[in-house]
């Protein structure tokens, strides 16, 4: 599965859709750690079909980052039923990232 690209317009609908957890990657194109995590998230999007992977560019949609108190990037928020249930920031290995997501399945 490919990643969803979120905007301010489709954010709420996207994190509520489908009945499965949604991981939102709050990122920016200039962010070095975001570039490290990008390929890991893309790989997991293909492997973990029971989680929807989504990205939100904080430069293009700063109000969404502010809404969820995103103070550093990359920040990842897991939503279930439209509500945030986990939030973490920074880089990690693919295995650690996957284990963090599996807690919400």
Short mmCIF file of C-alpha atoms in Angstrom, two decimals:
data_model
loop_
_atom_site.label_atom_id
_atom_site.label_comp_id
_atom_site.label_asym_id
_atom_site.label_seq_id
_atom_site.Cartn_x
_atom_site.Cartn_y
_atom_site.Cartn_z
CA UNK A 1 0.00 0.00 0.00
CA UNK A 2 1.26 3.47 -0.74
CA UNK A 3 1.18 6.34 1.68
CA UNK A 4 -1.62 8.88 1.78
CA UNK A 5 -0.68 12.51 1.38
CA UNK A 6 -2.64 14.53 3.91
CA UNK A 7 -3.67 18.17 3.77
CA UNK A 8 -5.65 20.38 6.10
CA UNK A 9 -8.69 19.64 3.93
CA UNK A 10 -8.56 15.82 4.06
CA UNK A 11 -6.89 15.25 7.45
CA UNK A 12 -9.91 14.62 9.68
CA UNK A 13 -11.66 12.40 7.15
CA UNK A 14 -8.49 10.40 6.50
CA UNK A 15 -7.66 9.65 10.14
CA UNK A 16 -11.27 8.51 10.70
CA UNK A 17 -11.55 6.31 7.61
CA UNK A 18 -11.25 2.57 7.27
CA UNK A 19 -11.52 1.38 10.87
CA UNK A 20 -7.80 0.63 11.17
CA UNK A 21 -5.01 2.60 12.85
CA UNK A 22 -3.57 5.51 10.88
CA UNK A 23 0.05 6.57 11.30
CA UNK A 24 0.62 10.23 10.39
CA UNK A 25 4.20 11.28 9.66
CA UNK A 26 4.59 15.02 10.27
CA UNK A 27 7.61 15.92 8.13
CA UNK A 28 9.29 18.61 6.02
CA UNK A 29 11.36 18.31 2.83
CA UNK A 30 14.41 20.03 4.38
CA UNK A 31 14.48 17.77 7.47
CA UNK A 32 17.43 15.33 7.50
CA UNK A 33 15.92 12.88 10.00
CA UNK A 34 12.67 12.93 7.98
CA UNK A 35 14.67 11.80 4.94
CA UNK A 36 16.09 8.92 6.99
CA UNK A 37 12.64 7.77 8.13
CA UNK A 38 10.89 8.21 4.76
CA UNK A 39 12.14 4.97 3.17
CA UNK A 40 11.43 3.02 6.38
CA UNK A 41 7.83 4.21 6.40
CA UNK A 42 7.48 3.40 2.69
CA UNK A 43 8.72 -0.15 3.34
CA UNK A 44 6.36 -0.59 6.28
CA UNK A 45 3.45 0.74 4.20
CA UNK A 46 3.97 -2.27 1.94
CA UNK A 47 4.43 -4.75 4.80
CA UNK A 48 1.84 -3.60 7.34
CA UNK A 49 -1.43 -3.54 5.45
CA UNK A 50 -3.39 -3.36 8.72
CA UNK A 51 -2.09 0.19 9.33
CA UNK A 52 -2.72 3.15 7.03
CA UNK A 53 0.45 5.21 6.54
CA UNK A 54 0.03 8.92 5.84
CA UNK A 55 2.29 11.96 5.53
CA UNK A 56 1.65 15.61 6.28
CA UNK A 57 4.11 18.31 5.16
CA UNK A 58 4.29 20.75 8.09
CA UNK A 59 5.66 23.54 5.87
CA UNK A 60 2.52 23.41 3.72
CA UNK A 61 0.10 22.81 6.63
CA UNK A 62 1.57 24.39 9.78
CA UNK A 63 -1.84 24.70 11.43
CA UNK A 64 -2.11 20.90 11.59
CA UNK A 65 1.28 20.63 13.30
CA UNK A 66 0.19 23.29 15.77
CA UNK A 67 -3.14 21.51 16.38
CA UNK A 68 -1.29 18.38 17.53
CA UNK A 69 1.57 20.15 19.37
CA UNK A 70 4.19 18.95 16.91
CA UNK A 71 7.31 20.77 18.09
CA UNK A 72 9.97 18.72 16.30
CA UNK A 73 10.07 16.64 13.17
CA UNK A 74 9.74 13.95 12.24
CA UNK A 75 6.87 13.39 14.64
CA UNK A 76 4.61 10.38 14.26
CA UNK A 77 1.09 10.19 15.64
CA UNK A 78 -1.00 7.02 15.62
CA UNK A 79 -4.75 7.60 15.37
CA UNK A 80 -7.47 5.08 16.17
CA UNK A 81 -11.06 6.05 15.51
CA UNK A 82 -9.90 9.57 14.70
CA UNK A 83 -8.24 10.05 18.11
CA UNK A 84 -4.49 10.23 18.74
CA UNK A 85 -3.36 7.25 20.83
CA UNK A 86 0.43 7.48 20.54
CA UNK A 87 2.95 10.17 19.62
CA UNK A 88 6.71 9.85 19.17
CA UNK A 89 9.49 11.78 17.44
CA UNK A 90 12.88 11.24 15.88
CA UNK A 91 14.57 8.42 14.05
CA UNK A 92 14.56 4.73 14.91
CA UNK A 93 15.29 1.42 13.26
CA UNK A 94 12.69 -0.23 11.08
CA UNK A 95 12.23 -3.03 13.63
CA UNK A 96 11.72 -0.58 16.51
CA UNK A 97 9.28 1.47 14.45
CA UNK A 98 7.33 -1.64 13.45
CA UNK A 99 7.17 -2.83 17.07
CA UNK A 100 5.82 0.57 18.13
CA UNK A 101 3.07 0.33 15.52
CA UNK A 102 2.19 -3.28 16.32
CA UNK A 103 1.19 -2.24 19.85
CA UNK A 104 -1.86 -0.58 18.27
CA UNK A 105 -3.12 -3.54 16.24
#
